[in-house]
Amino acid sequence: MDLKYLITFVQVAELNSFTKAAEKLRFSQSTVSAQIKQLERELNCQLFERIGHTVVLTQRGREVLAYAHQVGKLTRELKETVQDAKAVAGHVRLAMADSLCASLLSRHFRLFRERYPGITLKVIAAGTAEMFRLLNHNEVDAILTLDNHIYNTEYVIVREEKVSMHFVARADSPLAQAASLSIQELVRQPLLLTEKGMSYRRLMEEKLAEMFLEVQPVLEAGGTDLLCSLVEQGVGVSFLPDYVTERGVEAGRLARLPVNDFDIEIWKQLLYHRDKWVSPQMESVLRYCISREFHS
């Protein structure tokens, strides 16, 4: 069996289109169709259902796709044992929560570039719903979410961990000196929050709604560094992940507030679609994400 037939098969399966697969592989559509027909003859089964302009995997097709991914993984492992890291090249698209961008693209990204100079990376900051839309349409290769725990057999979870969240205030503010605070007291403070609908703000507002409370922030902004800076200046209070406020807390500029009975479960998860062929460059980026974003 010719490996290039499997590569073509995976591209058609991922893109749900012979035309798009041909464009990506720089083949003619007739070449793609011929390779799929040859693969179906060799396997003696139909891999796709073609109804109108739609292309859908058959049950046998899904089984073959799983084996194709295994063959791809073994092929990559073989290449990586004989190739230098600098030989790995290609483009990888990654969507993630805005607050994770800074930690991913810190000074350590320079070391990644030195090791993999042939890899180019496109990072898209997006909300969770938009991330999954991009993933499902093969417009990104992987996503790094910060939201509810997501488990769906359509996706492969590469790594995950629970993230702690706190309200934070300027370290010398009266709020920071309190032994405990009620959430009712906190929502009356000037709040500086991320944009409405974005991951942990959405979960915070859902929790408040259960308690018949709502917030009217004095500022909404996407950048967590800006929010931390404004809180340090004493402008107001914010609700942020601990990894965002860690430096400010350690330096004595910020304080995490002891709020009673207000726990929100947030998870950081690195995922890709189960039908995605994990290329050597994508695998390298996934390993980099794990090293930068996960502690366990």
PDB file of C-alpha atoms in Angstrom:
ATOM      1  CA  MET A   1       0.000   0.000   0.000  1.00  0.00           C
ATOM      2  CA  ASP A   2       1.321   3.424  -0.982  1.00  0.00           C
ATOM      3  CA  LEU A   3       1.631   5.741   2.024  1.00  0.00           C
ATOM      4  CA  LYS A   4       0.657   8.742  -0.090  1.00  0.00           C
ATOM      5  CA  TYR A   5      -2.794   7.180  -0.572  1.00  0.00           C
ATOM      6  CA  LEU A   6      -3.234   7.209   3.211  1.00  0.00           C
ATOM      7  CA  ILE A   7      -2.087  10.830   3.385  1.00  0.00           C
ATOM      8  CA  THR A   8      -4.642  11.783   0.720  1.00  0.00           C
ATOM      9  CA  PHE A   9      -7.332   9.806   2.554  1.00  0.00           C
ATOM     10  CA  VAL A  10      -6.632  11.624   5.823  1.00  0.00           C
ATOM     11  CA  GLN A  11      -6.795  15.035   4.113  1.00  0.00           C
ATOM     12  CA  VAL A  12     -10.161  14.229   2.500  1.00  0.00           C
ATOM     13  CA  ALA A  13     -11.457  12.960   5.866  1.00  0.00           C
ATOM     14  CA  GLU A  14     -10.271  16.077   7.740  1.00  0.00           C
ATOM     15  CA  LEU A  15     -11.545  18.563   5.172  1.00  0.00           C
ATOM     16  CA  ASN A  16     -14.712  16.631   4.207  1.00  0.00           C
ATOM     17  CA  SER A  17     -13.949  17.547   0.616  1.00  0.00           C
ATOM     18  CA  PHE A  18     -12.081  16.068  -2.352  1.00  0.00           C
ATOM     19  CA  THR A  19     -11.689  19.574  -3.811  1.00  0.00           C
ATOM     20  CA  LYS A  20     -10.162  21.090  -0.658  1.00  0.00           C
ATOM     21  CA  ALA A  21      -7.883  18.085  -0.200  1.00  0.00           C
ATOM     22  CA  ALA A  22      -6.677  18.449  -3.795  1.00  0.00           C
ATOM     23  CA  GLU A  23      -5.947  22.161  -3.214  1.00  0.00           C
ATOM     24  CA  LYS A  24      -4.042  21.468   0.001  1.00  0.00           C
ATOM     25  CA  LEU A  25      -2.018  18.608  -1.520  1.00  0.00           C
ATOM     26  CA  ARG A  26      -1.574  20.483  -4.815  1.00  0.00           C
ATOM     27  CA  PHE A  27      -3.054  17.582  -6.761  1.00  0.00           C
ATOM     28  CA  SER A  28      -5.785  17.621  -9.348  1.00  0.00           C
ATOM     29  CA  GLN A  29      -9.184  16.519  -8.069  1.00  0.00           C
ATOM     30  CA  SER A  30      -9.054  13.550 -10.447  1.00  0.00           C
ATOM     31  CA  THR A  31      -5.767  12.427  -8.855  1.00  0.00           C
ATOM     32  CA  VAL A  32      -7.300  12.573  -5.370  1.00  0.00           C
ATOM     33  CA  SER A  33     -10.359  10.620  -6.532  1.00  0.00           C
ATOM     34  CA  ALA A  34      -8.163   8.015  -8.226  1.00  0.00           C
ATOM     35  CA  GLN A  35      -6.021   7.550  -5.105  1.00  0.00           C
ATOM     36  CA  ILE A  36      -9.096   7.095  -2.890  1.00  0.00           C
ATOM     37  CA  LYS A  37     -10.607   4.594  -5.348  1.00  0.00           C
ATOM     38  CA  GLN A  38      -7.327   2.657  -5.421  1.00  0.00           C
ATOM     39  CA  LEU A  39      -7.228   2.617  -1.616  1.00  0.00           C
ATOM     40  CA  GLU A  40     -10.843   1.395  -1.482  1.00  0.00           C
ATOM     41  CA  ARG A  41      -9.992  -1.391  -3.970  1.00  0.00           C
ATOM     42  CA  GLU A  42      -6.973  -2.483  -1.913  1.00  0.00           C
ATOM     43  CA  LEU A  43      -8.995  -2.495   1.317  1.00  0.00           C
ATOM     44  CA  ASN A  44     -12.105  -3.882  -0.370  1.00  0.00           C
ATOM     45  CA  CYS A  45     -14.432  -1.411   1.346  1.00  0.00           C
ATOM     46  CA  GLN A  46     -16.085   1.956   0.778  1.00  0.00           C
ATOM     47  CA  LEU A  47     -14.404   4.722   2.762  1.00  0.00           C
ATOM     48  CA  PHE A  48     -16.697   7.661   1.999  1.00  0.00           C
ATOM     49  CA  GLU A  49     -20.353   8.280   1.291  1.00  0.00           C
ATOM     50  CA  ARG A  50     -20.708  10.842  -1.482  1.00  0.00           C
ATOM     51  CA  ILE A  51     -24.112  12.521  -1.379  1.00  0.00           C
ATOM     52  CA  GLY A  52     -24.352  15.615  -3.548  1.00  0.00           C
ATOM     53  CA  HIS A  53     -21.396  17.809  -2.647  1.00  0.00           C
ATOM     54  CA  THR A  54     -20.936  16.319   0.830  1.00  0.00           C
ATOM     55  CA  VAL A  55     -18.318  13.724   1.729  1.00  0.00           C
ATOM     56  CA  VAL A  56     -18.805  11.718   4.928  1.00  0.00           C
ATOM     57  CA  LEU A  57     -16.747   8.847   6.340  1.00  0.00           C
ATOM     58  CA  THR A  58     -18.424   5.454   6.454  1.00  0.00           C
ATOM     59  CA  GLN A  59     -18.065   3.319   9.571  1.00  0.00           C
ATOM     60  CA  ARG A  60     -15.274   1.401   7.806  1.00  0.00           C
ATOM     61  CA  GLY A  61     -13.777   4.741   6.858  1.00  0.00           C
ATOM     62  CA  ARG A  62     -13.596   5.784  10.507  1.00  0.00           C
ATOM     63  CA  GLU A  63     -11.863   2.523  11.383  1.00  0.00           C
ATOM     64  CA  VAL A  64      -9.347   2.992   8.567  1.00  0.00           C
ATOM     65  CA  LEU A  65      -8.769   6.592   9.683  1.00  0.00           C
ATOM     66  CA  ALA A  66      -7.768   5.382  13.156  1.00  0.00           C
ATOM     67  CA  TYR A  67      -5.223   3.018  11.591  1.00  0.00           C
ATOM     68  CA  ALA A  68      -4.019   5.782   9.256  1.00  0.00           C
ATOM     69  CA  HIS A  69      -3.274   7.965  12.278  1.00  0.00           C
ATOM     70  CA  GLN A  70      -1.281   5.120  13.843  1.00  0.00           C
ATOM     71  CA  VAL A  71       0.702   4.657  10.628  1.00  0.00           C
ATOM     72  CA  GLY A  72       1.307   8.412  10.527  1.00  0.00           C
ATOM     73  CA  LYS A  73       2.501   8.427  14.130  1.00  0.00           C
ATOM     74  CA  LEU A  74       4.918   5.537  13.528  1.00  0.00           C
ATOM     75  CA  THR A  75       6.195   7.210  10.367  1.00  0.00           C
ATOM     76  CA  ARG A  76       6.823  10.456  12.264  1.00  0.00           C
ATOM     77  CA  GLU A  77       8.614   8.612  15.059  1.00  0.00           C
ATOM     78  CA  LEU A  78      10.831   6.882  12.504  1.00  0.00           C
ATOM     79  CA  LYS A  79      11.676  10.187  10.801  1.00  0.00           C
ATOM     80  CA  GLU A  80      12.385  11.905  14.116  1.00  0.00           C
ATOM     81  CA  THR A  81      14.900   9.218  15.087  1.00  0.00           C
ATOM     82  CA  VAL A  82      16.949   9.904  11.966  1.00  0.00           C
ATOM     83  CA  GLN A  83      16.258  13.604  11.376  1.00  0.00           C
ATOM     84  CA  ASP A  84      17.646  16.607  13.183  1.00  0.00           C
ATOM     85  CA  ALA A  85      15.010  18.787  14.898  1.00  0.00           C
ATOM     86  CA  LYS A  86      15.929  21.606  12.506  1.00  0.00           C
ATOM     87  CA  ALA A  87      14.620  19.482   9.624  1.00  0.00           C
ATOM     88  CA  VAL A  88      11.060  19.637  11.009  1.00  0.00           C
ATOM     89  CA  ALA A  89       9.235  22.350   9.093  1.00  0.00           C
ATOM     90  CA  GLY A  90       5.715  23.588   8.398  1.00  0.00           C
ATOM     91  CA  HIS A  91       2.919  25.878   9.552  1.00  0.00           C
ATOM     92  CA  VAL A  92       0.838  25.285  12.704  1.00  0.00           C
ATOM     93  CA  ARG A  93      -2.349  27.150  13.697  1.00  0.00           C
ATOM     94  CA  LEU A  94      -3.235  27.388  17.383  1.00  0.00           C
ATOM     95  CA  ALA A  95      -6.295  29.049  18.957  1.00  0.00           C
ATOM     96  CA  MET A  96      -6.259  29.899  22.649  1.00  0.00           C
ATOM     97  CA  ALA A  97      -7.674  32.026  25.438  1.00  0.00           C
ATOM     98  CA  ASP A  98      -6.261  35.546  25.296  1.00  0.00           C
ATOM     99  CA  SER A  99      -4.840  35.357  28.831  1.00  0.00           C
ATOM    100  CA  LEU A 100      -2.659  32.368  27.864  1.00  0.00           C
ATOM    101  CA  CYS A 101      -0.884  34.087  24.966  1.00  0.00           C
ATOM    102  CA  ALA A 102       1.666  35.954  27.084  1.00  0.00           C
ATOM    103  CA  SER A 103       2.918  32.881  28.951  1.00  0.00           C
ATOM    104  CA  LEU A 104       3.155  30.846  25.733  1.00  0.00           C
ATOM    105  CA  LEU A 105       5.040  33.499  23.789  1.00  0.00           C
ATOM    106  CA  SER A 106       7.486  34.552  26.480  1.00  0.00           C
ATOM    107  CA  ARG A 107      11.279  34.374  26.254  1.00  0.00           C
ATOM    108  CA  HIS A 108      11.092  30.570  25.963  1.00  0.00           C
ATOM    109  CA  PHE A 109       9.615  30.890  22.474  1.00  0.00           C
ATOM    110  CA  ARG A 110      13.050  32.056  21.327  1.00  0.00           C
ATOM    111  CA  LEU A 111      14.460  28.681  22.393  1.00  0.00           C
ATOM    112  CA  PHE A 112      11.685  26.909  20.486  1.00  0.00           C
ATOM    113  CA  ARG A 113      12.532  28.940  17.366  1.00  0.00           C
ATOM    114  CA  GLU A 114      16.198  28.071  17.721  1.00  0.00           C
ATOM    115  CA  ARG A 115      15.375  24.374  17.881  1.00  0.00           C
ATOM    116  CA  TYR A 116      12.700  24.427  15.149  1.00  0.00           C
ATOM    117  CA  PRO A 117      13.564  27.267  12.765  1.00  0.00           C
ATOM    118  CA  GLY A 118      11.452  25.680  10.024  1.00  0.00           C
ATOM    119  CA  ILE A 119       8.189  25.888  11.997  1.00  0.00           C
ATOM    120  CA  THR A 120       5.922  28.920  11.663  1.00  0.00           C
ATOM    121  CA  LEU A 121       3.140  29.448  14.180  1.00  0.00           C
ATOM    122  CA  LYS A 122      -0.140  31.356  13.930  1.00  0.00           C
ATOM    123  CA  VAL A 123      -1.787  32.096  17.289  1.00  0.00           C
ATOM    124  CA  ILE A 124      -5.450  33.176  17.345  1.00  0.00           C
ATOM    125  CA  ALA A 125      -6.947  34.604  20.550  1.00  0.00           C
ATOM    126  CA  ALA A 126     -10.598  33.533  20.749  1.00  0.00           C
ATOM    127  CA  GLY A 127     -13.443  32.570  23.042  1.00  0.00           C
ATOM    128  CA  THR A 128     -14.185  28.895  23.642  1.00  0.00           C
ATOM    129  CA  ALA A 129     -17.122  28.630  21.224  1.00  0.00           C
ATOM    130  CA  GLU A 130     -15.104  30.254  18.436  1.00  0.00           C
ATOM    131  CA  MET A 131     -12.137  27.948  19.154  1.00  0.00           C
ATOM    132  CA  PHE A 132     -14.274  24.857  18.636  1.00  0.00           C
ATOM    133  CA  ARG A 133     -15.821  26.317  15.481  1.00  0.00           C
ATOM    134  CA  LEU A 134     -12.328  26.842  14.079  1.00  0.00           C
ATOM    135  CA  LEU A 135     -11.252  23.352  15.162  1.00  0.00           C
ATOM    136  CA  ASN A 136     -14.311  21.661  13.661  1.00  0.00           C
ATOM    137  CA  HIS A 137     -13.763  23.448  10.342  1.00  0.00           C
ATOM    138  CA  ASN A 138     -10.036  22.557  10.308  1.00  0.00           C
ATOM    139  CA  GLU A 139      -9.155  26.259  10.426  1.00  0.00           C
ATOM    140  CA  VAL A 140      -6.828  25.606  13.373  1.00  0.00           C
ATOM    141  CA  ASP A 141      -4.811  22.513  14.256  1.00  0.00           C
ATOM    142  CA  ALA A 142      -5.234  22.598  18.051  1.00  0.00           C
ATOM    143  CA  ILE A 143      -6.822  24.720  20.772  1.00  0.00           C
ATOM    144  CA  LEU A 144      -5.848  25.713  24.307  1.00  0.00           C
ATOM    145  CA  THR A 145      -9.021  26.417  26.302  1.00  0.00           C
ATOM    146  CA  LEU A 146      -9.662  28.002  29.689  1.00  0.00           C
ATOM    147  CA  ASP A 147     -13.244  27.112  30.578  1.00  0.00           C
ATOM    148  CA  ASN A 148     -15.489  24.363  31.932  1.00  0.00           C
ATOM    149  CA  HIS A 149     -14.031  20.878  31.767  1.00  0.00           C
ATOM    150  CA  ILE A 150     -14.726  19.633  28.252  1.00  0.00           C
ATOM    151  CA  TYR A 151     -14.919  15.959  27.425  1.00  0.00           C
ATOM    152  CA  ASN A 152     -16.125  14.845  24.025  1.00  0.00           C
ATOM    153  CA  THR A 153     -15.002  11.780  22.093  1.00  0.00           C
ATOM    154  CA  GLU A 154     -14.657  13.979  18.981  1.00  0.00           C
ATOM    155  CA  TYR A 155     -11.527  15.509  20.534  1.00  0.00           C
ATOM    156  CA  VAL A 156      -8.208  14.244  21.850  1.00  0.00           C
ATOM    157  CA  ILE A 157      -7.172  15.814  25.175  1.00  0.00           C
ATOM    158  CA  VAL A 158      -3.385  16.168  25.041  1.00  0.00           C
ATOM    159  CA  ARG A 159      -3.052  17.607  28.553  1.00  0.00           C
ATOM    160  CA  GLU A 160      -5.295  19.291  31.107  1.00  0.00           C
ATOM    161  CA  GLU A 161      -5.171  20.798  34.578  1.00  0.00           C
ATOM    162  CA  LYS A 162      -7.457  22.661  36.955  1.00  0.00           C
ATOM    163  CA  VAL A 163      -6.831  26.409  37.282  1.00  0.00           C
ATOM    164  CA  SER A 164      -7.398  28.404  40.477  1.00  0.00           C
ATOM    165  CA  MET A 165      -9.236  31.750  40.285  1.00  0.00           C
ATOM    166  CA  HIS A 166      -9.466  34.653  42.753  1.00  0.00           C
ATOM    167  CA  PHE A 167     -10.731  38.175  43.060  1.00  0.00           C
ATOM    168  CA  VAL A 168      -7.710  40.448  43.435  1.00  0.00           C
ATOM    169  CA  ALA A 169      -7.201  43.953  44.795  1.00  0.00           C
ATOM    170  CA  ARG A 170      -4.297  46.285  45.470  1.00  0.00           C
ATOM    171  CA  ALA A 171      -2.242  44.804  48.304  1.00  0.00           C
ATOM    172  CA  ASP A 172      -2.683  47.801  50.634  1.00  0.00           C
ATOM    173  CA  SER A 173      -6.429  48.226  50.047  1.00  0.00           C
ATOM    174  CA  PRO A 174      -8.903  47.752  52.945  1.00  0.00           C
ATOM    175  CA  LEU A 175     -10.343  44.723  51.123  1.00  0.00           C
ATOM    176  CA  ALA A 176      -6.964  42.999  51.252  1.00  0.00           C
ATOM    177  CA  GLN A 177      -6.836  43.381  55.033  1.00  0.00           C
ATOM    178  CA  ALA A 178     -10.198  41.651  55.634  1.00  0.00           C
ATOM    179  CA  ALA A 179     -10.242  38.133  57.081  1.00  0.00           C
ATOM    180  CA  SER A 180     -13.197  37.204  54.871  1.00  0.00           C
ATOM    181  CA  LEU A 181     -15.503  38.885  52.374  1.00  0.00           C
ATOM    182  CA  SER A 182     -18.954  38.145  51.010  1.00  0.00           C
ATOM    183  CA  ILE A 183     -19.612  38.046  47.288  1.00  0.00           C
ATOM    184  CA  GLN A 184     -22.403  40.567  47.837  1.00  0.00           C
ATOM    185  CA  GLU A 185     -19.784  42.972  49.147  1.00  0.00           C
ATOM    186  CA  LEU A 186     -17.456  42.325  46.206  1.00  0.00           C
ATOM    187  CA  VAL A 187     -19.996  43.014  43.453  1.00  0.00           C
ATOM    188  CA  ARG A 188     -20.481  46.531  44.868  1.00  0.00           C
ATOM    189  CA  GLN A 189     -16.809  47.324  44.227  1.00  0.00           C
ATOM    190  CA  PRO A 190     -15.592  48.934  40.971  1.00  0.00           C
ATOM    191  CA  LEU A 191     -14.920  45.831  38.871  1.00  0.00           C
ATOM    192  CA  LEU A 192     -12.365  45.560  36.069  1.00  0.00           C
ATOM    193  CA  LEU A 193     -13.226  42.499  33.997  1.00  0.00           C
ATOM    194  CA  THR A 194     -12.367  40.701  30.791  1.00  0.00           C
ATOM    195  CA  GLU A 195     -14.783  41.046  27.887  1.00  0.00           C
ATOM    196  CA  LYS A 196     -18.316  39.753  28.394  1.00  0.00           C
ATOM    197  CA  GLY A 197     -18.796  36.137  27.358  1.00  0.00           C
ATOM    198  CA  MET A 198     -15.108  35.256  27.646  1.00  0.00           C
ATOM    199  CA  SER A 199     -14.494  31.979  29.539  1.00  0.00           C
ATOM    200  CA  TYR A 200     -14.015  32.690  33.244  1.00  0.00           C
ATOM    201  CA  ARG A 201     -16.012  35.926  33.199  1.00  0.00           C
ATOM    202  CA  ARG A 202     -18.936  34.014  31.694  1.00  0.00           C
ATOM    203  CA  LEU A 203     -18.630  31.317  34.369  1.00  0.00           C
ATOM    204  CA  MET A 204     -18.404  33.971  37.086  1.00  0.00           C
ATOM    205  CA  GLU A 205     -21.595  35.652  35.852  1.00  0.00           C
ATOM    206  CA  GLU A 206     -23.405  32.314  35.633  1.00  0.00           C
ATOM    207  CA  LYS A 207     -22.452  31.623  39.262  1.00  0.00           C
ATOM    208  CA  LEU A 208     -23.633  35.100  40.297  1.00  0.00           C
ATOM    209  CA  ALA A 209     -26.914  34.601  38.444  1.00  0.00           C
ATOM    210  CA  GLU A 210     -27.556  31.485  40.540  1.00  0.00           C
ATOM    211  CA  MET A 211     -27.250  33.783  43.569  1.00  0.00           C
ATOM    212  CA  PHE A 212     -29.535  36.433  41.964  1.00  0.00           C
ATOM    213  CA  LEU A 213     -26.603  38.831  41.612  1.00  0.00           C
ATOM    214  CA  GLU A 214     -25.187  40.694  38.644  1.00  0.00           C
ATOM    215  CA  VAL A 215     -22.232  42.965  37.963  1.00  0.00           C
ATOM    216  CA  GLN A 216     -21.789  46.279  36.200  1.00  0.00           C
ATOM    217  CA  PRO A 217     -18.026  46.589  35.563  1.00  0.00           C
ATOM    218  CA  VAL A 218     -16.431  50.009  35.280  1.00  0.00           C
ATOM    219  CA  LEU A 219     -14.066  48.600  32.641  1.00  0.00           C
ATOM    220  CA  GLU A 220     -14.106  45.664  30.223  1.00  0.00           C
ATOM    221  CA  ALA A 221     -10.837  44.799  28.479  1.00  0.00           C
ATOM    222  CA  GLY A 222      -9.309  41.752  26.826  1.00  0.00           C
ATOM    223  CA  GLY A 223      -5.756  42.150  28.109  1.00  0.00           C
ATOM    224  CA  THR A 224      -5.102  40.618  31.525  1.00  0.00           C
ATOM    225  CA  ASP A 225      -1.804  42.506  31.896  1.00  0.00           C
ATOM    226  CA  LEU A 226      -3.732  45.780  31.645  1.00  0.00           C
ATOM    227  CA  LEU A 227      -6.258  44.616  34.240  1.00  0.00           C
ATOM    228  CA  CYS A 228      -3.475  43.631  36.653  1.00  0.00           C
ATOM    229  CA  SER A 229      -1.785  46.999  36.177  1.00  0.00           C
ATOM    230  CA  LEU A 230      -4.995  48.918  36.887  1.00  0.00           C
ATOM    231  CA  VAL A 231      -5.721  46.833  39.993  1.00  0.00           C
ATOM    232  CA  GLU A 232      -2.172  47.530  41.234  1.00  0.00           C
ATOM    233  CA  GLN A 233      -2.911  51.234  40.775  1.00  0.00           C
ATOM    234  CA  GLY A 234      -5.957  50.894  43.020  1.00  0.00           C
ATOM    235  CA  VAL A 235      -8.538  51.550  40.270  1.00  0.00           C
ATOM    236  CA  GLY A 236     -10.702  48.581  41.252  1.00  0.00           C
ATOM    237  CA  VAL A 237     -11.027  44.819  41.772  1.00  0.00           C
ATOM    238  CA  SER A 238     -10.712  42.069  39.168  1.00  0.00           C
ATOM    239  CA  PHE A 239     -11.415  38.338  38.852  1.00  0.00           C
ATOM    240  CA  LEU A 240      -8.443  36.556  37.284  1.00  0.00           C
ATOM    241  CA  PRO A 241      -6.635  33.196  37.123  1.00  0.00           C
ATOM    242  CA  ASP A 242      -3.860  32.783  39.679  1.00  0.00           C
ATOM    243  CA  TYR A 243      -1.178  32.318  37.005  1.00  0.00           C
ATOM    244  CA  VAL A 244      -2.004  35.828  35.725  1.00  0.00           C
ATOM    245  CA  THR A 245      -1.687  37.492  39.148  1.00  0.00           C
ATOM    246  CA  GLU A 246       1.194  35.370  40.484  1.00  0.00           C
ATOM    247  CA  ARG A 247       3.977  37.903  39.899  1.00  0.00           C
ATOM    248  CA  GLY A 248       1.987  40.773  41.395  1.00  0.00           C
ATOM    249  CA  VAL A 249       1.117  38.731  44.476  1.00  0.00           C
ATOM    250  CA  GLU A 250       4.712  37.553  44.980  1.00  0.00           C
ATOM    251  CA  ALA A 251       5.967  41.136  44.608  1.00  0.00           C
ATOM    252  CA  GLY A 252       3.469  42.384  47.208  1.00  0.00           C
ATOM    253  CA  ARG A 253       1.555  44.575  44.750  1.00  0.00           C
ATOM    254  CA  LEU A 254      -1.605  42.455  44.585  1.00  0.00           C
ATOM    255  CA  ALA A 255      -3.618  40.471  47.131  1.00  0.00           C
ATOM    256  CA  ARG A 256      -6.011  37.586  46.495  1.00  0.00           C
ATOM    257  CA  LEU A 257      -9.231  38.219  48.351  1.00  0.00           C
ATOM    258  CA  PRO A 258     -10.786  35.651  50.726  1.00  0.00           C
ATOM    259  CA  VAL A 259     -14.334  35.514  49.302  1.00  0.00           C
ATOM    260  CA  ASN A 260     -16.748  33.158  51.047  1.00  0.00           C
ATOM    261  CA  ASP A 261     -18.599  30.424  49.132  1.00  0.00           C
ATOM    262  CA  PHE A 262     -17.585  31.445  45.638  1.00  0.00           C
ATOM    263  CA  ASP A 263     -15.663  28.636  44.000  1.00  0.00           C
ATOM    264  CA  ILE A 264     -15.610  28.283  40.220  1.00  0.00           C
ATOM    265  CA  GLU A 265     -14.075  25.266  38.518  1.00  0.00           C
ATOM    266  CA  ILE A 266     -11.917  26.311  35.550  1.00  0.00           C
ATOM    267  CA  TRP A 267      -9.870  23.934  33.418  1.00  0.00           C
ATOM    268  CA  LYS A 268      -6.996  24.533  31.046  1.00  0.00           C
ATOM    269  CA  GLN A 269      -7.134  21.956  28.231  1.00  0.00           C
ATOM    270  CA  LEU A 270      -5.016  21.359  25.138  1.00  0.00           C
ATOM    271  CA  LEU A 271      -7.061  19.541  22.486  1.00  0.00           C
ATOM    272  CA  TYR A 272      -7.203  18.621  18.817  1.00  0.00           C
ATOM    273  CA  HIS A 273      -9.829  16.903  16.669  1.00  0.00           C
ATOM    274  CA  ARG A 274      -9.639  13.126  16.700  1.00  0.00           C
ATOM    275  CA  ASP A 275      -9.599  13.056  12.872  1.00  0.00           C
ATOM    276  CA  LYS A 276      -6.586  15.374  12.713  1.00  0.00           C
ATOM    277  CA  TRP A 277      -3.344  13.997  11.343  1.00  0.00           C
ATOM    278  CA  VAL A 278      -0.684  15.122  13.827  1.00  0.00           C
ATOM    279  CA  SER A 279       2.268  16.273  11.714  1.00  0.00           C
ATOM    280  CA  PRO A 280       5.823  16.455  13.126  1.00  0.00           C
ATOM    281  CA  GLN A 281       5.559  20.244  13.323  1.00  0.00           C
ATOM    282  CA  MET A 282       2.201  20.065  15.106  1.00  0.00           C
ATOM    283  CA  GLU A 283       3.561  17.496  17.563  1.00  0.00           C
ATOM    284  CA  SER A 284       6.526  19.789  18.286  1.00  0.00           C
ATOM    285  CA  VAL A 285       4.186  22.716  19.012  1.00  0.00           C
ATOM    286  CA  LEU A 286       2.002  20.539  21.258  1.00  0.00           C
ATOM    287  CA  ARG A 287       5.069  19.520  23.264  1.00  0.00           C
ATOM    288  CA  TYR A 288       6.054  23.172  23.577  1.00  0.00           C
ATOM    289  CA  CYS A 289       2.560  24.089  24.823  1.00  0.00           C
ATOM    290  CA  ILE A 290       2.734  21.348  27.450  1.00  0.00           C
ATOM    291  CA  SER A 291       6.131  22.528  28.682  1.00  0.00           C
ATOM    292  CA  ARG A 292       4.981  26.159  28.955  1.00  0.00           C
ATOM    293  CA  GLU A 293       1.372  25.861  30.103  1.00  0.00           C
ATOM    294  CA  PHE A 294       1.109  22.761  32.306  1.00  0.00           C
ATOM    295  CA  HIS A 295       2.759  21.972  35.616  1.00  0.00           C
ATOM    296  CA  SER A 296       1.787  18.347  36.009  1.00  0.00           C
TER     297      SER A 296
END
